[in-house]
Amino acid sequence: MADTSATREIFVTGLKNAHAMENQALSIMKPQVSRIENYPEVARRLEEHIRETEGQIARLEELLQQLDESHSSMKDMALSFTGAMAAMGHTMAGDEILKNSFANFAFENFEIAAYKSLLTVAELGGFPFATSALQTNLQEEQNMARWLDDNLRTVTMRFANLREAGESAKV
Ligand code: MG
Ligand code: FE
């Protein structure tokens, strides 16, 4: 299919939204990682995914540059604020680690859907230069979602054990 202006616009908007989504991801993960004490494996994996996310942002910025578009900082700011608020909402509850685990799993799956959709638009609009970067981002989200899925039982059991031991308030 030809590089019509409508498809190009859908693609550019999708890339800008993905850029905002990744900044939101950082604003969700960073406060979490700074608070974790009792779940070092979760903290390590979040730190790793924070670094991956910074790479994802760089890839998206490069794609937007190749399309001669700069990213939308206004939209990013609004979404980042929402993310920070979402993370803060869990901090007062004793089961913060569980709620964050559910929210992180949901967020990774949101990201997976976004990159699958972007790959489809890239195909429709004829933007093959974007495929490899988007596939890399998608793969990292799928790996993170799988890790969270695999780790949910471990986190839940540790939470229950710590509560038994009277450590309920610690993340
Ligand atoms: Mg991401
Ligand atoms: Fe992610």
Coordinates of N, CA, C and O and ligand atoms in Angstrom, one line a residue:
M1 N 0.9 -1.2 0.0 CA 0.0 0.0 0.0 C 0.9 1.3 0.0 O 2.0 1.2 0.5
A2 N 0.4 2.3 -0.6 CA 1.2 3.5 -0.7 C 1.3 4.3 0.6 O 0.5 4.1 1.5
D3 N 2.3 5.1 0.7 CA 2.5 6.0 1.9 C 1.5 7.1 1.8 O 1.9 8.3 1.5
T4 N 0.3 6.9 2.0 CA -0.7 7.9 2.0 C -0.6 8.8 3.2 O -0.1 8.4 4.2
S5 N -1.1 10.0 3.1 CA -0.9 11.0 4.2 C -1.7 10.5 5.4 O -1.3 10.7 6.5
A6 N -2.8 9.9 5.2 CA -3.7 9.4 6.3 C -2.9 8.3 7.1 O -2.9 8.4 8.4
T7 N -2.4 7.4 6.4 CA -1.6 6.3 7.1 C -0.4 6.8 7.8 O -0.1 6.4 8.9
R8 N 0.3 7.8 7.2 CA 1.5 8.4 7.8 C 1.1 9.1 9.1 O 1.8 9.0 10.1
E9 N -0.1 9.8 9.0 CA -0.5 10.5 10.2 C -0.9 9.5 11.4 O -0.5 9.8 12.5
I10 N -1.5 8.4 11.0 CA -1.8 7.4 12.0 C -0.5 6.9 12.6 O -0.4 6.7 13.9
F11 N 0.5 6.7 11.8 CA 1.7 6.1 12.2 C 2.5 7.1 13.2 O 2.9 6.7 14.3
V12 N 2.6 8.4 12.7 CA 3.3 9.4 13.5 C 2.6 9.6 14.9 O 3.2 9.6 15.9
T13 N 1.2 9.7 14.8 CA 0.5 9.8 16.1 C 0.7 8.6 17.0 O 0.9 8.7 18.2
G14 N 0.7 7.4 16.4 CA 1.0 6.2 17.2 C 2.4 6.2 17.8 O 2.5 5.8 19.0
L15 N 3.4 6.6 17.1 CA 4.7 6.7 17.6 C 4.8 7.7 18.8 O 5.5 7.5 19.8
K16 N 4.2 8.9 18.6 CA 4.2 9.9 19.7 C 3.5 9.4 20.9 O 3.9 9.6 22.0
N17 N 2.4 8.6 20.7 CA 1.7 8.1 21.8 C 2.5 7.0 22.5 O 2.5 6.9 23.8
A18 N 3.3 6.2 21.7 CA 4.2 5.2 22.3 C 5.3 5.9 23.1 O 5.7 5.4 24.2
H19 N 5.8 7.0 22.6 CA 6.8 7.8 23.3 C 6.3 8.2 24.7 O 6.9 8.1 25.7
A20 N 5.0 8.7 24.7 CA 4.4 9.2 26.0 C 4.2 8.0 26.9 O 4.4 8.1 28.1
M21 N 3.8 6.9 26.3 CA 3.5 5.6 27.1 C 4.8 5.2 27.7 O 4.8 4.8 28.9
E22 N 5.9 5.3 27.1 CA 7.2 4.8 27.6 C 7.7 5.8 28.8 O 8.2 5.3 29.8
N23 N 7.4 7.1 28.6 CA 7.7 8.0 29.7 C 6.8 7.7 30.9 O 7.3 7.8 32.1
Q24 N 5.6 7.3 30.6 CA 4.7 6.9 31.7 C 5.2 5.7 32.4 O 5.2 5.6 33.6
A25 N 5.7 4.8 31.6 CA 6.3 3.5 32.2 C 7.4 3.9 33.1 O 7.5 3.3 34.2
L26 N 8.3 4.8 32.8 CA 9.4 5.2 33.7 C 8.8 5.8 34.9 O 9.3 5.5 36.0
S27 N 7.8 6.6 34.8 CA 7.2 7.3 36.0 C 6.5 6.3 36.9 O 6.2 6.6 38.1
I28 N 6.1 5.2 36.4 CA 5.5 4.1 37.2 C 6.6 3.3 37.9 O 6.5 3.0 39.1
M29 N 7.6 2.9 37.1 CA 8.6 2.0 37.6 C 9.6 2.6 38.6 O 10.0 2.0 39.6
K30 N 10.0 3.9 38.3 CA 11.0 4.5 39.1 C 10.6 4.6 40.6 O 11.4 4.3 41.5
P31 N 9.4 5.2 40.9 CA 9.1 5.3 42.3 C 9.0 3.9 43.0 O 9.3 3.7 44.2
Q32 N 8.5 2.9 42.2 CA 8.4 1.5 42.8 C 9.8 1.0 43.2 O 9.9 0.5 44.3
V33 N 10.7 1.1 42.3 CA 12.0 0.5 42.6 C 12.7 1.2 43.8 O 13.4 0.5 44.5
S34 N 12.5 2.5 43.9 CA 13.1 3.2 45.1 C 12.5 2.8 46.4 O 13.1 3.0 47.4
R35 N 11.3 2.2 46.4 CA 10.7 1.8 47.7 C 10.8 0.4 48.1 O 10.6 0.0 49.2
I36 N 11.2 -0.5 47.1 CA 11.3 -1.9 47.4 C 12.5 -2.2 48.3 O 13.6 -1.7 48.1
E37 N 12.2 -3.0 49.4 CA 13.2 -3.5 50.3 C 13.3 -5.0 50.4 O 14.3 -5.6 50.4
N38 N 12.1 -5.6 50.4 CA 12.0 -7.0 50.7 C 11.9 -7.9 49.4 O 11.7 -9.1 49.6
Y39 N 11.9 -7.3 48.3 CA 11.7 -8.1 47.0 C 12.8 -7.7 46.0 O 12.6 -7.1 45.0
P40 N 14.1 -8.1 46.4 CA 15.2 -7.7 45.6 C 15.2 -8.1 44.1 O 15.7 -7.4 43.2
E41 N 14.6 -9.3 43.9 CA 14.5 -9.8 42.5 C 13.6 -8.9 41.6 O 13.9 -8.6 40.5
V42 N 12.5 -8.5 42.3 CA 11.6 -7.5 41.6 C 12.3 -6.2 41.3 O 12.2 -5.7 40.2
A43 N 13.0 -5.7 42.3 CA 13.8 -4.5 42.1 C 14.8 -4.6 41.0 O 14.9 -3.7 40.2
R44 N 15.5 -5.7 40.9 CA 16.5 -5.9 39.9 C 15.9 -6.0 38.5 O 16.4 -5.3 37.6
R45 N 14.7 -6.7 38.4 CA 14.1 -6.8 37.1 C 13.5 -5.4 36.7 O 13.6 -5.1 35.5
L46 N 13.0 -4.7 37.6 CA 12.5 -3.3 37.3 C 13.6 -2.4 36.8 O 13.4 -1.7 35.9
E47 N 14.8 -2.5 37.5 CA 15.9 -1.7 37.1 C 16.3 -2.0 35.7 O 16.6 -1.1 34.9
E48 N 16.3 -3.3 35.4 CA 16.7 -3.7 34.1 C 15.7 -3.2 33.0 O 16.1 -2.7 32.0
H49 N 14.4 -3.3 33.4 CA 13.4 -2.8 32.4 C 13.4 -1.3 32.3 O 13.0 -0.7 31.3
I50 N 13.8 -0.6 33.4 CA 13.9 0.9 33.3 C 15.0 1.2 32.2 O 14.8 2.1 31.3
R51 N 16.1 0.5 32.3 CA 17.2 0.7 31.2 C 16.7 0.3 29.8 O 16.9 1.0 28.9
E52 N 15.9 -0.8 29.7 CA 15.4 -1.2 28.4 C 14.4 -0.1 27.9 O 14.4 0.3 26.8
T53 N 13.6 0.5 28.9 CA 12.7 1.5 28.5 C 13.3 2.7 28.0 O 12.9 3.4 27.0
E54 N 14.5 3.1 28.6 CA 15.2 4.3 28.1 C 15.7 4.0 26.6 O 15.7 4.9 25.8
G55 N 16.1 2.8 26.3 CA 16.5 2.4 25.0 C 15.3 2.4 24.0 O 15.4 2.9 22.9
Q56 N 14.1 2.0 24.5 CA 12.9 2.1 23.7 C 12.6 3.5 23.3 O 12.2 3.8 22.2
I57 N 12.7 4.4 24.3 CA 12.4 5.8 24.0 C 13.4 6.4 23.0 O 13.0 7.1 22.0
A58 N 14.7 6.0 23.1 CA 15.6 6.4 22.1 C 15.3 5.9 20.7 O 15.4 6.6 19.7
R59 N 14.8 4.6 20.6 CA 14.4 4.1 19.3 C 13.2 4.8 18.7 O 13.2 5.1 17.5
L60 N 12.3 5.2 19.6 CA 11.1 5.9 19.1 C 11.5 7.3 18.6 O 10.9 7.7 17.6
E61 N 12.4 7.9 19.3 CA 12.8 9.3 18.9 C 13.5 9.2 17.6 O 13.3 10.1 16.7
E62 N 14.3 8.2 17.4 CA 15.0 8.0 16.1 C 14.0 7.8 14.9 O 14.1 8.4 13.9
L63 N 13.0 7.0 15.2 CA 11.9 6.8 14.2 C 11.2 8.1 13.8 O 11.0 8.4 12.7
L64 N 10.9 8.9 14.9 CA 10.2 10.1 14.7 C 11.1 11.1 13.9 O 10.6 11.9 13.0
Q65 N 12.4 11.1 14.2 CA 13.3 11.9 13.4 C 13.4 11.5 12.0 O 13.4 12.3 11.1
Q66 N 13.4 10.2 11.7 CA 13.4 9.7 10.3 C 12.2 10.1 9.6 O 12.2 10.3 8.4
L67 N 11.1 10.3 10.3 CA 9.8 10.7 9.7 C 9.7 12.3 9.7 O 8.7 12.8 9.3
D68 N 10.8 12.9 10.2 CA 10.8 14.4 10.3 C 9.8 14.9 11.2 O 9.2 16.0 11.0
E69 N 9.6 14.2 12.4 CA 8.7 14.7 13.4 C 9.4 14.7 14.7 O 10.1 13.7 15.0
S70 N 9.2 15.7 15.5 CA 9.7 15.6 16.9 C 8.6 15.1 17.8 O 7.4 15.2 17.5
H71 N 8.9 14.6 19.0 CA 7.9 14.1 19.8 C 7.2 15.2 20.6 O 7.6 16.3 20.7
S72 N 6.0 14.8 21.1 CA 5.1 15.8 21.7 C 5.4 15.9 23.2 O 5.0 15.0 23.9
S73 N 6.1 16.9 23.7 CA 6.5 16.9 25.1 C 5.3 17.3 26.0 O 5.2 16.9 27.1
M74 N 4.3 18.0 25.5 CA 3.2 18.4 26.3 C 2.4 17.2 26.7 O 2.0 17.0 27.8
K75 N 2.1 16.3 25.7 CA 1.3 15.1 26.0 C 2.1 14.2 26.9 O 1.5 13.6 27.8
D76 N 3.4 14.1 26.7 CA 4.2 13.3 27.6 C 4.1 13.7 29.1 O 4.0 12.9 30.0
M77 N 4.1 15.0 29.3 CA 4.1 15.6 30.7 C 2.8 15.2 31.3 O 2.8 14.7 32.5
A78 N 1.7 15.3 30.6 CA 0.4 15.0 31.2 C 0.3 13.5 31.6 O -0.1 13.2 32.7
L79 N 0.8 12.6 30.7 CA 0.7 11.2 31.0 C 1.7 10.8 32.1 O 1.4 9.9 32.9
S80 N 2.9 11.4 32.1 CA 3.8 11.1 33.2 C 3.2 11.4 34.6 O 3.4 10.7 35.5
F81 N 2.5 12.5 34.6 CA 1.9 12.9 35.9 C 0.9 11.8 36.3 O 0.9 11.4 37.5
T82 N 0.1 11.4 35.4 CA -0.9 10.3 35.7 C -0.2 9.1 36.2 O -0.7 8.5 37.2
G83 N 0.9 8.7 35.6 CA 1.6 7.6 36.0 C 2.2 7.7 37.4 O 2.1 6.8 38.3
A84 N 2.7 8.9 37.8 CA 3.2 9.1 39.1 C 2.1 9.0 40.1 O 2.3 8.5 41.2
M85 N 0.9 9.5 39.8 CA -0.2 9.5 40.7 C -0.7 8.0 40.9 O -1.0 7.6 42.0
A86 N -0.7 7.3 39.8 CA -1.1 5.9 39.9 C -0.2 5.1 40.8 O -0.6 4.3 41.6
A87 N 1.1 5.4 40.7 CA 2.1 4.7 41.6 C 1.9 5.1 43.0 O 2.0 4.2 43.9
M88 N 1.6 6.3 43.3 CA 1.4 6.8 44.6 C 0.2 6.3 45.3 O 0.2 6.1 46.5
G89 N -0.8 6.0 44.5 CA -2.1 5.5 45.1 C -1.9 4.2 45.9 O -2.7 3.8 46.7
H90 N -0.8 3.4 45.5 CA -0.6 2.1 46.2 C 0.3 2.2 47.4 O 0.4 1.2 48.1
T91 N 0.9 3.3 47.6 CA 2.0 3.3 48.6 C 1.5 3.2 50.0 O 2.3 2.8 50.8
M92 N 0.3 3.6 50.3 CA -0.2 3.5 51.7 C -0.8 2.2 52.1 O -0.9 1.9 53.2
A93 N -1.0 1.4 51.1 CA -1.7 0.1 51.4 C -0.6 -0.9 51.7 O 0.5 -0.9 51.1
G94 N -0.8 -1.9 52.6 CA 0.1 -2.9 53.0 C 0.4 -3.9 51.8 O 1.5 -4.5 51.8
D95 N -0.5 -4.0 50.9 CA -0.3 -4.9 49.8 C 0.2 -4.2 48.5 O -0.1 -4.7 47.4
E96 N 1.0 -3.2 48.7 CA 1.5 -2.4 47.6 C 2.2 -3.3 46.6 O 2.0 -3.1 45.4
I97 N 3.0 -4.2 47.0 CA 3.8 -5.1 46.1 C 2.9 -5.9 45.2 O 3.2 -6.1 44.0
L98 N 1.8 -6.3 45.7 CA 0.8 -7.1 44.9 C 0.1 -6.3 43.9 O 0.0 -6.6 42.7
K99 N -0.4 -5.1 44.4 CA -1.1 -4.2 43.5 C -0.2 -3.7 42.4 O -0.6 -3.6 41.2
N100 N 1.0 -3.4 42.7 CA 2.0 -3.0 41.7 C 2.3 -4.1 40.7 O 2.5 -3.9 39.5
S101 N 2.3 -5.4 41.2 CA 2.6 -6.5 40.3 C 1.4 -6.6 39.3 O 1.6 -6.9 38.1
F102 N 0.2 -6.4 39.8 CA -1.0 -6.5 38.8 C -0.9 -5.4 37.8 O -1.1 -5.6 36.6
A103 N -0.6 -4.2 38.3 CA -0.6 -3.0 37.5 C 0.5 -3.1 36.5 O 0.3 -2.7 35.3
N104 N 1.7 -3.6 36.9 CA 2.8 -3.7 35.9 C 2.5 -4.7 34.8 O 2.8 -4.5 33.7
F105 N 1.8 -5.8 35.2 CA 1.5 -6.8 34.2 C 0.5 -6.2 33.2 O 0.6 -6.4 32.0
A106 N -0.5 -5.5 33.7 CA -1.5 -4.8 32.9 C -0.8 -3.8 31.9 O -1.0 -3.8 30.7
F107 N 0.2 -3.0 32.5 CA 0.8 -2.0 31.7 C 1.7 -2.7 30.6 O 1.7 -2.2 29.4
E108 N 2.4 -3.7 30.9 CA 3.2 -4.4 29.9 C 2.3 -4.9 28.7 O 2.7 -4.8 27.6
N109 N 1.2 -5.4 29.1 CA 0.3 -5.9 28.0 C -0.3 -4.8 27.2 O -0.6 -4.9 26.0
F110 N -0.5 -3.6 27.8 CA -0.9 -2.4 27.1 C 0.2 -2.1 26.1 O -0.1 -1.8 24.9
E111 N 1.4 -2.1 26.5 CA 2.5 -1.8 25.6 C 2.6 -2.8 24.5 O 2.9 -2.4 23.3
I112 N 2.4 -4.1 24.8 CA 2.5 -5.1 23.8 C 1.4 -4.8 22.7 O 1.7 -4.9 21.5
A113 N 0.2 -4.5 23.1 CA -0.8 -4.2 22.1 C -0.4 -2.9 21.3 O -0.7 -2.9 20.1
A114 N 0.1 -1.9 21.9 CA 0.5 -0.7 21.2 C 1.6 -1.0 20.1 O 1.4 -0.5 19.0
Y115 N 2.6 -1.8 20.4 CA 3.6 -2.2 19.4 C 3.1 -3.1 18.3 O 3.5 -2.9 17.2
K116 N 2.2 -4.0 18.7 CA 1.6 -4.8 17.6 C 0.8 -4.0 16.7 O 0.9 -4.2 15.4
S117 N 0.1 -3.0 17.2 CA -0.7 -2.1 16.3 C 0.2 -1.3 15.5 O 0.0 -1.1 14.3
L118 N 1.3 -0.7 16.1 CA 2.3 0.1 15.3 C 2.9 -0.7 14.2 O 3.1 -0.2 13.1
L119 N 3.2 -2.0 14.5 CA 3.8 -2.8 13.4 C 2.9 -3.0 12.3 O 3.3 -3.0 11.1
T120 N 1.6 -3.1 12.6 CA 0.6 -3.3 11.5 C 0.5 -2.0 10.7 O 0.4 -2.1 9.5
V121 N 0.5 -0.9 11.3 CA 0.4 0.4 10.6 C 1.7 0.6 9.8 O 1.6 1.1 8.6
A122 N 2.8 0.2 10.3 CA 4.1 0.3 9.6 C 4.0 -0.5 8.3 O 4.5 -0.1 7.2
E123 N 3.4 -1.7 8.4 CA 3.2 -2.6 7.2 C 2.3 -2.0 6.2 O 2.6 -1.9 5.0
L124 N 1.1 -1.5 6.7 CA 0.1 -0.9 5.8 C 0.6 0.4 5.1 O 0.3 0.6 3.9
G125 N 1.4 1.2 5.8 CA 1.8 2.5 5.3 C 3.1 2.4 4.5 O 3.5 3.4 3.9
G126 N 3.7 1.2 4.6 CA 5.0 1.1 3.9 C 6.1 1.8 4.6 O 6.8 2.7 4.0
F127 N 6.3 1.5 5.8 CA 7.5 2.1 6.6 C 8.4 0.9 7.1 O 8.5 0.7 8.3
P128 N 9.0 0.2 6.2 CA 9.8 -1.0 6.6 C 11.0 -0.6 7.4 O 11.5 -1.4 8.2
F129 N 11.5 0.6 7.3 CA 12.6 1.1 8.1 C 12.3 1.0 9.7 O 13.2 1.0 10.5
A130 N 11.0 1.0 10.0 CA 10.6 1.0 11.4 C 10.5 -0.3 12.0 O 10.4 -0.5 13.3
T131 N 10.4 -1.4 11.2 CA 10.0 -2.7 11.7 C 10.9 -3.2 12.8 O 10.5 -3.7 13.8
S132 N 12.2 -3.1 12.5 CA 13.2 -3.8 13.5 C 13.2 -3.1 14.8 O 13.2 -3.8 15.9
A133 N 13.1 -1.8 14.9 CA 13.1 -1.1 16.2 C 11.8 -1.4 16.9 O 11.8 -1.7 18.2
L134 N 10.7 -1.5 16.2 CA 9.4 -1.8 16.9 C 9.3 -3.2 17.4 O 8.8 -3.5 18.4
Q135 N 9.9 -4.1 16.6 CA 10.0 -5.5 17.0 C 10.9 -5.7 18.3 O 10.5 -6.5 19.1
T136 N 12.0 -4.9 18.3 CA 12.8 -5.0 19.5 C 12.1 -4.5 20.8 O 12.1 -5.2 21.8
N137 N 11.3 -3.4 20.6 CA 10.6 -2.9 21.8 C 9.5 -3.9 22.2 O 9.3 -4.2 23.3
L138 N 8.8 -4.5 21.2 CA 7.7 -5.5 21.4 C 8.3 -6.7 22.2 O 7.7 -7.1 23.2
Q139 N 9.5 -7.1 21.7 CA 10.1 -8.3 22.4 C 10.4 -8.0 23.8 O 10.2 -8.9 24.7
E140 N 10.9 -6.8 24.1 CA 11.3 -6.5 25.5 C 10.0 -6.4 26.4 O 10.0 -6.9 27.5
E141 N 8.9 -5.9 25.8 CA 7.7 -5.9 26.6 C 7.1 -7.3 26.8 O 6.7 -7.6 27.9
Q142 N 7.3 -8.1 25.8 CA 6.8 -9.5 26.0 C 7.6 -10.3 27.0 O 7.1 -11.0 27.8
N143 N 8.9 -10.0 27.0 CA 9.8 -10.7 28.0 C 9.4 -10.2 29.4 O 9.4 -11.0 30.4
M144 N 9.2 -8.9 29.5 CA 8.8 -8.3 30.9 C 7.5 -8.9 31.3 O 7.3 -9.2 32.5
A145 N 6.5 -8.9 30.4 CA 5.2 -9.4 30.8 C 5.3 -10.9 31.2 O 4.7 -11.3 32.2
R146 N 6.1 -11.7 30.5 CA 6.3 -13.1 30.9 C 7.0 -13.2 32.2 O 6.6 -14.1 33.1
W147 N 8.0 -12.4 32.5 CA 8.7 -12.4 33.8 C 7.7 -12.1 34.9 O 7.7 -12.8 36.0
L148 N 6.9 -11.1 34.7 CA 5.9 -10.7 35.8 C 4.9 -11.8 36.0 O 4.5 -12.1 37.1
D149 N 4.5 -12.4 34.9 CA 3.5 -13.6 35.0 C 4.2 -14.7 35.8 O 3.6 -15.2 36.7
D150 N 5.4 -15.1 35.4 CA 6.1 -16.2 36.0 C 6.4 -15.9 37.5 O 6.5 -16.8 38.3
N151 N 6.6 -14.6 37.8 CA 7.0 -14.2 39.2 C 5.9 -14.0 40.2 O 6.1 -13.8 41.4
L152 N 4.6 -13.9 39.6 CA 3.5 -13.5 40.5 C 3.3 -14.5 41.7 O 3.0 -14.1 42.8
R153 N 3.5 -15.8 41.4 CA 3.3 -16.8 42.5 C 4.4 -16.6 43.6 O 4.1 -16.6 44.8
T154 N 5.6 -16.4 43.1 CA 6.7 -16.2 44.1 C 6.5 -14.9 44.9 O 6.7 -15.0 46.2
V155 N 6.1 -13.8 44.3 CA 5.9 -12.6 45.0 C 4.7 -12.7 46.0 O 4.8 -12.3 47.2
T156 N 3.7 -13.4 45.6 CA 2.5 -13.6 46.5 C 2.9 -14.4 47.7 O 2.5 -14.1 48.8
M157 N 3.7 -15.5 47.5 CA 4.1 -16.3 48.6 C 5.0 -15.6 49.5 O 4.9 -15.7 50.8
R158 N 5.9 -14.8 49.0 CA 6.8 -14.0 49.8 C 6.0 -13.0 50.7 O 6.3 -12.8 51.8
F159 N 5.0 -12.3 50.0 CA 4.2 -11.4 50.7 C 3.5 -12.1 51.9 O 3.4 -11.5 53.0
A160 N 2.9 -13.3 51.6 CA 2.2 -14.0 52.7 C 3.2 -14.4 53.8 O 2.8 -14.2 55.0
N161 N 4.4 -14.8 53.5 CA 5.3 -15.2 54.5 C 5.8 -14.0 55.3 O 5.9 -14.1 56.6
L162 N 6.0 -12.9 54.7 CA 6.4 -11.7 55.4 C 5.3 -11.2 56.3 O 5.5 -10.8 57.5
R163 N 4.1 -11.3 55.9 CA 2.9 -10.9 56.7 C 2.8 -11.8 57.9 O 2.6 -11.3 59.0
E164 N 3.0 -13.1 57.7 CA 3.0 -14.0 58.8 C 4.1 -13.6 59.9 O 3.9 -13.7 61.1
A165 N 5.2 -13.1 59.4 CA 6.3 -12.7 60.2 C 6.1 -11.3 60.8 O 7.0 -10.8 61.5
G166 N 5.0 -10.6 60.5 CA 4.7 -9.3 61.0 C 5.4 -8.2 60.3 O 5.5 -7.1 60.8
E167 N 5.8 -8.4 59.0 CA 6.5 -7.4 58.3 C 5.6 -6.8 57.2 O 6.0 -6.4 56.2
S168 N 4.3 -6.7 57.5 CA 3.3 -6.4 56.5 C 3.4 -5.0 55.8 O 3.1 -4.9 54.7
A169 N 4.0 -4.1 56.6 CA 4.0 -2.7 56.0 C 5.2 -2.5 55.0 O 5.2 -1.6 54.2
K170 N 6.2 -3.4 55.0 CA 7.3 -3.3 54.2 C 7.0 -3.7 52.7 O 6.4 -4.7 52.5
V171 N 7.5 -2.9 51.8 CA 7.3 -3.3 50.4 C 8.3 -4.3 50.0 O 9.5 -4.1 50.2
Ligands
MG1 MG 8.1 -0.1 27.3
FE2 FE 7.5 -2.2 29.3

